[in-house]
């Protein structure tokens, strides 16, 4: 039997894989190509002048329905606004009585569901209503979360239980209910779970032991789900934000005023992040442009994930 190793000894140029080579791909010139499946239509690069909106079209969320938990304010609301701008209909869940913005201003079908993500019966009812009222669920962003900035030795059982219920169980079962709906539709979809830089590193002046542990659990959940849900073309990724201006960070800074300077000076980019800084990455992960992206964590930290600039 002829050795495949000898046949595939000729290096295959990068241009052959990525469609930038002007001459046809030739199995005779590059024997290894005979073992590759044909390139799918979605990966062919359009080069004609009239076909230069390929990326814009792939980034569109037009016709999709996106569920966003914790969407009444802060990061969740910014993500809702960005998804609406890309054309997605919205089902927004939160424990607040109403969102901080009038959803009718978003220009898409948007409904608000007052829901506690720690109550399974309420979650099941809400996701059932969303499926009936929107006819489909394509994406889910789990942005609901709480934080506790407290020394390790001062944590109580109830503190930890509350963090686990909201940040871990709430994320787990919202992802489960969304994935069930997407699986039944057979259309594929995307889950974006909001983690935190606190799952990667200790934060200067903050005591986030239990919070960091819950967000670490979210990242591990993502890696497991990315593999388990892949057969149904359900992609799962996480976003790990750094210091973002939200009600939670404001509360932490009120409790420790010295954190104000840390939030601005610690990131190498020299500023605190805004909720809108997260939106572009989330829209990408929700869109068809990310059709080959799953099992990834995107850190949006102003460079803090890489280290701090020495003073």
PDB file of N, CA and C in Angstrom, residues 55-147:
ATOM      1  N   UNK A  55     -19.373  40.168   4.803  1.00  0.00           N
ATOM      2  CA  UNK A  55     -19.230  40.245   6.255  1.00  0.00           C
ATOM      3  C   UNK A  55     -20.454  40.893   6.879  1.00  0.00           C
ATOM      4  N   UNK A  56     -20.927  41.990   6.302  1.00  0.00           N
ATOM      5  CA  UNK A  56     -22.100  42.673   6.854  1.00  0.00           C
ATOM      6  C   UNK A  56     -23.308  41.750   6.879  1.00  0.00           C
ATOM      7  N   UNK A  57     -23.486  40.974   5.829  1.00  0.00           N
ATOM      8  CA  UNK A  57     -24.619  40.054   5.777  1.00  0.00           C
ATOM      9  C   UNK A  57     -24.486  38.961   6.825  1.00  0.00           C
ATOM     10  N   UNK A  58     -23.281  38.467   7.018  1.00  0.00           N
ATOM     11  CA  UNK A  58     -23.070  37.401   8.003  1.00  0.00           C
ATOM     12  C   UNK A  58     -23.223  37.912   9.432  1.00  0.00           C
ATOM     13  N   UNK A  59     -22.963  39.183   9.658  1.00  0.00           N
ATOM     14  CA  UNK A  59     -23.095  39.766  10.992  1.00  0.00           C
ATOM     15  C   UNK A  59     -24.535  40.143  11.324  1.00  0.00           C
ATOM     16  N   UNK A  60     -25.406  40.105  10.349  1.00  0.00           N
ATOM     17  CA  UNK A  60     -26.802  40.477  10.582  1.00  0.00           C
ATOM     18  C   UNK A  60     -27.502  39.449  11.466  1.00  0.00           C
ATOM     19  N   UNK A  61     -28.398  39.937  12.324  1.00  0.00           N
ATOM     20  CA  UNK A  61     -29.238  39.062  13.147  1.00  0.00           C
ATOM     21  C   UNK A  61     -30.695  39.155  12.708  1.00  0.00           C
ATOM     22  N   UNK A  62     -30.928  39.646  11.515  1.00  0.00           N
ATOM     23  CA  UNK A  62     -32.275  39.852  11.009  1.00  0.00           C
ATOM     24  C   UNK A  62     -33.065  38.545  11.007  1.00  0.00           C
ATOM     25  N   UNK A  63     -34.274  38.597  11.568  1.00  0.00           N
ATOM     26  CA  UNK A  63     -35.146  37.430  11.583  1.00  0.00           C
ATOM     27  C   UNK A  63     -34.905  36.479  12.732  1.00  0.00           C
ATOM     28  N   UNK A  64     -33.875  36.721  13.525  1.00  0.00           N
ATOM     29  CA  UNK A  64     -33.582  35.846  14.661  1.00  0.00           C
ATOM     30  C   UNK A  64     -34.279  36.359  15.920  1.00  0.00           C
ATOM     31  N   UNK A  65     -34.458  35.467  16.883  1.00  0.00           N
ATOM     32  CA  UNK A  65     -34.974  35.835  18.200  1.00  0.00           C
ATOM     33  C   UNK A  65     -33.902  35.540  19.232  1.00  0.00           C
ATOM     34  N   UNK A  66     -33.544  36.555  19.994  1.00  0.00           N
ATOM     35  CA  UNK A  66     -32.496  36.425  21.003  1.00  0.00           C
ATOM     36  C   UNK A  66     -33.082  36.636  22.387  1.00  0.00           C
ATOM     37  N   UNK A  67     -32.830  35.679  23.282  1.00  0.00           N
ATOM     38  CA  UNK A  67     -33.225  35.789  24.684  1.00  0.00           C
ATOM     39  C   UNK A  67     -32.035  36.355  25.456  1.00  0.00           C
ATOM     40  N   UNK A  68     -32.277  37.389  26.253  1.00  0.00           N
ATOM     41  CA  UNK A  68     -31.210  37.983  27.059  1.00  0.00           C
ATOM     42  C   UNK A  68     -31.666  38.051  28.503  1.00  0.00           C
ATOM     43  N   UNK A  69     -30.966  37.342  29.384  1.00  0.00           N
ATOM     44  CA  UNK A  69     -31.281  37.431  30.809  1.00  0.00           C
ATOM     45  C   UNK A  69     -30.487  38.579  31.424  1.00  0.00           C
ATOM     46  N   UNK A  70     -31.043  39.181  32.471  1.00  0.00           N
ATOM     47  CA  UNK A  70     -30.384  40.348  33.049  1.00  0.00           C
ATOM     48  C   UNK A  70     -30.355  41.510  32.086  1.00  0.00           C
ATOM     49  N   UNK A  71     -31.374  41.592  31.218  1.00  0.00           N
ATOM     50  CA  UNK A  71     -31.359  42.575  30.135  1.00  0.00           C
ATOM     51  C   UNK A  71     -32.028  43.892  30.433  1.00  0.00           C
ATOM     52  N   UNK A  72     -32.412  44.130  31.679  1.00  0.00           N
ATOM     53  CA  UNK A  72     -33.124  45.371  32.005  1.00  0.00           C
ATOM     54  C   UNK A  72     -32.194  46.552  32.212  1.00  0.00           C
ATOM     55  N   UNK A  73     -30.898  46.300  32.424  1.00  0.00           N
ATOM     56  CA  UNK A  73     -29.963  47.388  32.696  1.00  0.00           C
ATOM     57  C   UNK A  73     -28.539  46.899  32.451  1.00  0.00           C
ATOM     58  N   UNK A  74     -27.590  47.826  32.565  1.00  0.00           N
ATOM     59  CA  UNK A  74     -26.175  47.469  32.508  1.00  0.00           C
ATOM     60  C   UNK A  74     -25.752  46.772  31.235  1.00  0.00           C
ATOM     61  N   UNK A  75     -24.895  45.775  31.393  1.00  0.00           N
ATOM     62  CA  UNK A  75     -24.371  45.035  30.244  1.00  0.00           C
ATOM     63  C   UNK A  75     -25.498  44.385  29.458  1.00  0.00           C
ATOM     64  N   UNK A  76     -26.448  43.766  30.155  1.00  0.00           N
ATOM     65  CA  UNK A  76     -27.539  43.080  29.468  1.00  0.00           C
ATOM     66  C   UNK A  76     -28.335  44.002  28.571  1.00  0.00           C
ATOM     67  N   UNK A  77     -28.632  45.211  29.044  1.00  0.00           N
ATOM     68  CA  UNK A  77     -29.391  46.172  28.236  1.00  0.00           C
ATOM     69  C   UNK A  77     -28.575  46.635  27.034  1.00  0.00           C
ATOM     70  N   UNK A  78     -27.284  46.864  27.228  1.00  0.00           N
ATOM     71  CA  UNK A  78     -26.422  47.256  26.105  1.00  0.00           C
ATOM     72  C   UNK A  78     -26.378  46.165  25.044  1.00  0.00           C
ATOM     73  N   UNK A  79     -26.370  44.913  25.476  1.00  0.00           N
ATOM     74  CA  UNK A  79     -26.365  43.803  24.525  1.00  0.00           C
ATOM     75  C   UNK A  79     -27.691  43.718  23.790  1.00  0.00           C
ATOM     76  N   UNK A  80     -28.782  44.011  24.490  1.00  0.00           N
ATOM     77  CA  UNK A  80     -30.098  44.020  23.847  1.00  0.00           C
ATOM     78  C   UNK A  80     -30.164  45.106  22.778  1.00  0.00           C
ATOM     79  N   UNK A  81     -29.662  46.286  23.091  1.00  0.00           N
ATOM     80  CA  UNK A  81     -29.676  47.391  22.132  1.00  0.00           C
ATOM     81  C   UNK A  81     -28.853  47.044  20.891  1.00  0.00           C
ATOM     82  N   UNK A  82     -27.703  46.411  21.097  1.00  0.00           N
ATOM     83  CA  UNK A  82     -26.839  46.056  19.969  1.00  0.00           C
ATOM     84  C   UNK A  82     -27.467  44.967  19.110  1.00  0.00           C
ATOM     85  N   UNK A  83     -28.077  43.970  19.751  1.00  0.00           N
ATOM     86  CA  UNK A  83     -28.728  42.901  18.993  1.00  0.00           C
ATOM     87  C   UNK A  83     -29.891  43.456  18.180  1.00  0.00           C
ATOM     88  N   UNK A  84     -30.644  44.393  18.767  1.00  0.00           N
ATOM     89  CA  UNK A  84     -31.748  45.020  18.038  1.00  0.00           C
ATOM     90  C   UNK A  84     -31.228  45.807  16.841  1.00  0.00           C
ATOM     91  N   UNK A  85     -30.112  46.498  17.015  1.00  0.00           N
ATOM     92  CA  UNK A  85     -29.519  47.258  15.911  1.00  0.00           C
ATOM     93  C   UNK A  85     -29.144  46.346  14.749  1.00  0.00           C
ATOM     94  N   UNK A  86     -28.764  45.101  15.075  1.00  0.00           N
ATOM     95  CA  UNK A  86     -28.418  44.124  14.036  1.00  0.00           C
ATOM     96  C   UNK A  86     -29.647  43.406  13.496  1.00  0.00           C
ATOM     97  N   UNK A  87     -30.841  43.751  14.011  1.00  0.00           N
ATOM     98  CA  UNK A  87     -32.077  43.212  13.452  1.00  0.00           C
ATOM     99  C   UNK A  87     -32.757  42.125  14.238  1.00  0.00           C
ATOM    100  N   UNK A  88     -32.198  41.722  15.384  1.00  0.00           N
ATOM    101  CA  UNK A  88     -32.789  40.613  16.141  1.00  0.00           C
ATOM    102  C   UNK A  88     -34.005  41.063  16.933  1.00  0.00           C
ATOM    103  N   UNK A  89     -35.031  40.205  16.967  1.00  0.00           N
ATOM    104  CA  UNK A  89     -36.117  40.373  17.922  1.00  0.00           C
ATOM    105  C   UNK A  89     -35.604  39.979  19.304  1.00  0.00           C
ATOM    106  N   UNK A  90     -36.240  40.509  20.353  1.00  0.00           N
ATOM    107  CA  UNK A  90     -35.685  40.350  21.696  1.00  0.00           C
ATOM    108  C   UNK A  90     -36.718  39.880  22.702  1.00  0.00           C
ATOM    109  N   UNK A  91     -36.312  38.911  23.514  1.00  0.00           N
ATOM    110  CA  UNK A  91     -37.055  38.512  24.705  1.00  0.00           C
ATOM    111  C   UNK A  91     -36.133  38.788  25.883  1.00  0.00           C
ATOM    112  N   UNK A  92     -36.488  39.770  26.700  1.00  0.00           N
ATOM    113  CA  UNK A  92     -35.607  40.226  27.773  1.00  0.00           C
ATOM    114  C   UNK A  92     -36.162  39.786  29.115  1.00  0.00           C
ATOM    115  N   UNK A  93     -35.300  39.131  29.909  1.00  0.00           N
ATOM    116  CA  UNK A  93     -35.680  38.631  31.231  1.00  0.00           C
ATOM    117  C   UNK A  93     -34.905  39.385  32.298  1.00  0.00           C
ATOM    118  N   UNK A  94     -35.585  39.710  33.392  1.00  0.00           N
ATOM    119  CA  UNK A  94     -34.915  40.337  34.529  1.00  0.00           C
ATOM    120  C   UNK A  94     -35.862  40.303  35.716  1.00  0.00           C
ATOM    121  N   UNK A  95     -35.312  40.520  36.916  1.00  0.00           N
ATOM    122  CA  UNK A  95     -36.147  40.551  38.117  1.00  0.00           C
ATOM    123  C   UNK A  95     -36.718  41.942  38.374  1.00  0.00           C
ATOM    124  N   UNK A  96     -36.208  42.956  37.689  1.00  0.00           N
ATOM    125  CA  UNK A  96     -36.726  44.309  37.878  1.00  0.00           C
ATOM    126  C   UNK A  96     -38.156  44.412  37.359  1.00  0.00           C
ATOM    127  N   UNK A  97     -38.900  45.369  37.900  1.00  0.00           N
ATOM    128  CA  UNK A  97     -40.278  45.557  37.456  1.00  0.00           C
ATOM    129  C   UNK A  97     -40.350  45.963  35.995  1.00  0.00           C
ATOM    130  N   UNK A  98     -39.384  46.747  35.536  1.00  0.00           N
ATOM    131  CA  UNK A  98     -39.360  47.160  34.136  1.00  0.00           C
ATOM    132  C   UNK A  98     -37.928  47.503  33.744  1.00  0.00           C
ATOM    133  N   UNK A  99     -37.612  47.454  32.459  1.00  0.00           N
ATOM    134  CA  UNK A  99     -36.254  47.791  32.016  1.00  0.00           C
ATOM    135  C   UNK A  99     -36.008  49.289  32.100  1.00  0.00           C
ATOM    136  N   UNK A 100     -34.732  49.668  32.102  1.00  0.00           N
ATOM    137  CA  UNK A 100     -34.368  51.076  32.206  1.00  0.00           C
ATOM    138  C   UNK A 100     -34.587  51.848  30.912  1.00  0.00           C
ATOM    139  N   UNK A 101     -34.936  51.137  29.838  1.00  0.00           N
ATOM    140  CA  UNK A 101     -35.229  51.806  28.573  1.00  0.00           C
ATOM    141  C   UNK A 101     -36.541  51.280  28.017  1.00  0.00           C
ATOM    142  N   UNK A 102     -37.280  52.154  27.359  1.00  0.00           N
ATOM    143  CA  UNK A 102     -38.521  51.759  26.700  1.00  0.00           C
ATOM    144  C   UNK A 102     -38.169  50.862  25.511  1.00  0.00           C
ATOM    145  N   UNK A 103     -38.571  49.607  25.569  1.00  0.00           N
ATOM    146  CA  UNK A 103     -38.187  48.647  24.532  1.00  0.00           C
ATOM    147  C   UNK A 103     -38.807  48.963  23.179  1.00  0.00           C
ATOM    148  N   UNK A 104     -39.889  49.724  23.171  1.00  0.00           N
ATOM    149  CA  UNK A 104     -40.523  50.071  21.896  1.00  0.00           C
ATOM    150  C   UNK A 104     -39.624  50.963  21.044  1.00  0.00           C
ATOM    151  N   UNK A 105     -38.620  51.574  21.672  1.00  0.00           N
ATOM    152  CA  UNK A 105     -37.692  52.444  20.946  1.00  0.00           C
ATOM    153  C   UNK A 105     -36.670  51.659  20.132  1.00  0.00           C
ATOM    154  N   UNK A 106     -36.587  50.355  20.350  1.00  0.00           N
ATOM    155  CA  UNK A 106     -35.528  49.559  19.721  1.00  0.00           C
ATOM    156  C   UNK A 106     -35.804  49.234  18.260  1.00  0.00           C
ATOM    157  N   UNK A 107     -37.049  49.380  17.814  1.00  0.00           N
ATOM    158  CA  UNK A 107     -37.358  49.171  16.407  1.00  0.00           C
ATOM    159  C   UNK A 107     -37.518  47.728  15.981  1.00  0.00           C
ATOM    160  N   UNK A 108     -37.586  46.808  16.930  1.00  0.00           N
ATOM    161  CA  UNK A 108     -37.818  45.396  16.631  1.00  0.00           C
ATOM    162  C   UNK A 108     -38.895  44.892  17.587  1.00  0.00           C
ATOM    163  N   UNK A 109     -39.350  43.677  17.361  1.00  0.00           N
ATOM    164  CA  UNK A 109     -40.268  43.083  18.328  1.00  0.00           C
ATOM    165  C   UNK A 109     -39.480  42.783  19.598  1.00  0.00           C
ATOM    166  N   UNK A 110     -39.887  43.380  20.695  1.00  0.00           N
ATOM    167  CA  UNK A 110     -39.170  43.203  21.960  1.00  0.00           C
ATOM    168  C   UNK A 110     -40.180  43.093  23.086  1.00  0.00           C
ATOM    169  N   UNK A 111     -40.053  42.031  23.865  1.00  0.00           N
ATOM    170  CA  UNK A 111     -40.960  41.800  24.988  1.00  0.00           C
ATOM    171  C   UNK A 111     -40.144  41.632  26.263  1.00  0.00           C
ATOM    172  N   UNK A 112     -40.723  42.115  27.355  1.00  0.00           N
ATOM    173  CA  UNK A 112     -40.064  42.030  28.653  1.00  0.00           C
ATOM    174  C   UNK A 112     -40.791  41.021  29.533  1.00  0.00           C
ATOM    175  N   UNK A 113     -40.027  40.132  30.166  1.00  0.00           N
ATOM    176  CA  UNK A 113     -40.586  39.091  31.024  1.00  0.00           C
ATOM    177  C   UNK A 113     -39.941  39.214  32.403  1.00  0.00           C
ATOM    178  N   UNK A 114     -40.729  39.643  33.365  1.00  0.00           N
ATOM    179  CA  UNK A 114     -40.199  39.744  34.729  1.00  0.00           C
ATOM    180  C   UNK A 114     -40.012  38.326  35.261  1.00  0.00           C
ATOM    181  N   UNK A 115     -38.764  37.921  35.419  1.00  0.00           N
ATOM    182  CA  UNK A 115     -38.438  36.528  35.724  1.00  0.00           C
ATOM    183  C   UNK A 115     -37.247  36.451  36.662  1.00  0.00           C
ATOM    184  N   UNK A 116     -37.343  35.571  37.633  1.00  0.00           N
ATOM    185  CA  UNK A 116     -36.240  35.272  38.547  1.00  0.00           C
ATOM    186  C   UNK A 116     -35.549  34.009  38.046  1.00  0.00           C
ATOM    187  N   UNK A 117     -34.278  34.122  37.646  1.00  0.00           N
ATOM    188  CA  UNK A 117     -33.585  32.978  37.047  1.00  0.00           C
ATOM    189  C   UNK A 117     -33.275  31.884  38.058  1.00  0.00           C
ATOM    190  N   UNK A 118     -33.529  32.125  39.337  1.00  0.00           N
ATOM    191  CA  UNK A 118     -33.291  31.085  40.346  1.00  0.00           C
ATOM    192  C   UNK A 118     -34.529  30.229  40.589  1.00  0.00           C
ATOM    193  N   UNK A 119     -35.619  30.515  39.897  1.00  0.00           N
ATOM    194  CA  UNK A 119     -36.867  29.762  40.090  1.00  0.00           C
ATOM    195  C   UNK A 119     -37.184  28.988  38.819  1.00  0.00           C
ATOM    196  N   UNK A 120     -37.029  27.664  38.882  1.00  0.00           N
ATOM    197  CA  UNK A 120     -37.150  26.838  37.694  1.00  0.00           C
ATOM    198  C   UNK A 120     -38.548  26.881  37.096  1.00  0.00           C
ATOM    199  N   UNK A 121     -39.583  26.874  37.937  1.00  0.00           N
ATOM    200  CA  UNK A 121     -40.937  26.896  37.397  1.00  0.00           C
ATOM    201  C   UNK A 121     -41.202  28.192  36.634  1.00  0.00           C
ATOM    202  N   UNK A 122     -40.681  29.299  37.128  1.00  0.00           N
ATOM    203  CA  UNK A 122     -40.842  30.579  36.442  1.00  0.00           C
ATOM    204  C   UNK A 122     -40.070  30.593  35.123  1.00  0.00           C
ATOM    205  N   UNK A 123     -38.866  30.020  35.127  1.00  0.00           N
ATOM    206  CA  UNK A 123     -38.079  29.946  33.895  1.00  0.00           C
ATOM    207  C   UNK A 123     -38.780  29.112  32.831  1.00  0.00           C
ATOM    208  N   UNK A 124     -39.304  27.964  33.224  1.00  0.00           N
ATOM    209  CA  UNK A 124     -39.992  27.102  32.259  1.00  0.00           C
ATOM    210  C   UNK A 124     -41.201  27.807  31.664  1.00  0.00           C
ATOM    211  N   UNK A 125     -41.953  28.503  32.509  1.00  0.00           N
ATOM    212  CA  UNK A 125     -43.120  29.237  32.017  1.00  0.00           C
ATOM    213  C   UNK A 125     -42.703  30.339  31.051  1.00  0.00           C
ATOM    214  N   UNK A 126     -41.651  31.074  31.406  1.00  0.00           N
ATOM    215  CA  UNK A 126     -41.200  32.181  30.560  1.00  0.00           C
ATOM    216  C   UNK A 126     -40.688  31.694  29.215  1.00  0.00           C
ATOM    217  N   UNK A 127     -39.855  30.666  29.199  1.00  0.00           N
ATOM    218  CA  UNK A 127     -39.337  30.164  27.925  1.00  0.00           C
ATOM    219  C   UNK A 127     -40.449  29.575  27.068  1.00  0.00           C
ATOM    220  N   UNK A 128     -41.453  28.974  27.708  1.00  0.00           N
ATOM    221  CA  UNK A 128     -42.607  28.492  26.957  1.00  0.00           C
ATOM    222  C   UNK A 128     -43.357  29.640  26.297  1.00  0.00           C
ATOM    223  N   UNK A 129     -43.550  30.726  27.029  1.00  0.00           N
ATOM    224  CA  UNK A 129     -44.222  31.901  26.470  1.00  0.00           C
ATOM    225  C   UNK A 129     -43.426  32.492  25.312  1.00  0.00           C
ATOM    226  N   UNK A 130     -42.114  32.562  25.474  1.00  0.00           N
ATOM    227  CA  UNK A 130     -41.278  33.117  24.406  1.00  0.00           C
ATOM    228  C   UNK A 130     -41.423  32.296  23.130  1.00  0.00           C
ATOM    229  N   UNK A 131     -41.380  30.979  23.254  1.00  0.00           N
ATOM    230  CA  UNK A 131     -41.510  30.115  22.075  1.00  0.00           C
ATOM    231  C   UNK A 131     -42.856  30.314  21.392  1.00  0.00           C
ATOM    232  N   UNK A 132     -43.909  30.473  22.198  1.00  0.00           N
ATOM    233  CA  UNK A 132     -45.241  30.662  21.612  1.00  0.00           C
ATOM    234  C   UNK A 132     -45.384  32.046  20.984  1.00  0.00           C
ATOM    235  N   UNK A 133     -44.894  33.074  21.660  1.00  0.00           N
ATOM    236  CA  UNK A 133     -45.116  34.445  21.209  1.00  0.00           C
ATOM    237  C   UNK A 133     -44.184  34.872  20.083  1.00  0.00           C
ATOM    238  N   UNK A 134     -42.991  34.304  20.037  1.00  0.00           N
ATOM    239  CA  UNK A 134     -42.044  34.640  18.973  1.00  0.00           C
ATOM    240  C   UNK A 134     -41.975  33.563  17.896  1.00  0.00           C
ATOM    241  N   UNK A 135     -42.417  32.359  18.228  1.00  0.00           N
ATOM    242  CA  UNK A 135     -42.384  31.274  17.254  1.00  0.00           C
ATOM    243  C   UNK A 135     -41.061  30.556  17.151  1.00  0.00           C
ATOM    244  N   UNK A 136     -40.023  31.076  17.799  1.00  0.00           N
ATOM    245  CA  UNK A 136     -38.711  30.453  17.723  1.00  0.00           C
ATOM    246  C   UNK A 136     -37.774  31.098  18.737  1.00  0.00           C
ATOM    247  N   UNK A 137     -36.702  30.395  19.062  1.00  0.00           N
ATOM    248  CA  UNK A 137     -35.585  30.939  19.836  1.00  0.00           C
ATOM    249  C   UNK A 137     -34.313  30.557  19.095  1.00  0.00           C
ATOM    250  N   UNK A 138     -33.516  31.539  18.734  1.00  0.00           N
ATOM    251  CA  UNK A 138     -32.283  31.279  17.994  1.00  0.00           C
ATOM    252  C   UNK A 138     -31.034  31.432  18.855  1.00  0.00           C
ATOM    253  N   UNK A 139     -31.070  32.389  19.762  1.00  0.00           N
ATOM    254  CA  UNK A 139     -29.893  32.711  20.565  1.00  0.00           C
ATOM    255  C   UNK A 139     -30.286  32.982  22.005  1.00  0.00           C
ATOM    256  N   UNK A 140     -29.327  32.813  22.901  1.00  0.00           N
ATOM    257  CA  UNK A 140     -29.555  33.159  24.303  1.00  0.00           C
ATOM    258  C   UNK A 140     -28.266  33.727  24.888  1.00  0.00           C
ATOM    259  N   UNK A 141     -28.391  34.867  25.553  1.00  0.00           N
ATOM    260  CA  UNK A 141     -27.273  35.489  26.259  1.00  0.00           C
ATOM    261  C   UNK A 141     -27.611  35.503  27.741  1.00  0.00           C
ATOM    262  N   UNK A 142     -26.767  34.877  28.557  1.00  0.00           N
ATOM    263  CA  UNK A 142     -27.027  34.835  29.999  1.00  0.00           C
ATOM    264  C   UNK A 142     -26.197  35.917  30.684  1.00  0.00           C
ATOM    265  N   UNK A 143     -26.818  37.085  30.842  1.00  0.00           N
ATOM    266  CA  UNK A 143     -26.127  38.223  31.453  1.00  0.00           C
ATOM    267  C   UNK A 143     -26.576  38.477  32.885  1.00  0.00           C
ATOM    268  N   UNK A 144     -27.547  37.717  33.383  1.00  0.00           N
ATOM    269  CA  UNK A 144     -27.994  37.895  34.767  1.00  0.00           C
ATOM    270  C   UNK A 144     -26.890  37.437  35.712  1.00  0.00           C
ATOM    271  N   UNK A 145     -26.577  38.260  36.689  1.00  0.00           N
ATOM    272  CA  UNK A 145     -25.531  37.889  37.638  1.00  0.00           C
ATOM    273  C   UNK A 145     -25.478  38.856  38.799  1.00  0.00           C
ATOM    274  N   UNK A 146     -24.910  38.392  39.904  1.00  0.00           N
ATOM    275  CA  UNK A 146     -24.707  39.235  41.080  1.00  0.00           C
ATOM    276  C   UNK A 146     -23.268  39.065  41.552  1.00  0.00           C
ATOM    277  N   UNK A 147     -22.798  40.033  42.358  1.00  0.00           N
ATOM    278  CA  UNK A 147     -21.424  40.002  42.844  1.00  0.00           C
ATOM    279  C   UNK A 147     -21.419  40.186  44.354  1.00  0.00           C
TER     280      UNK A 147
END
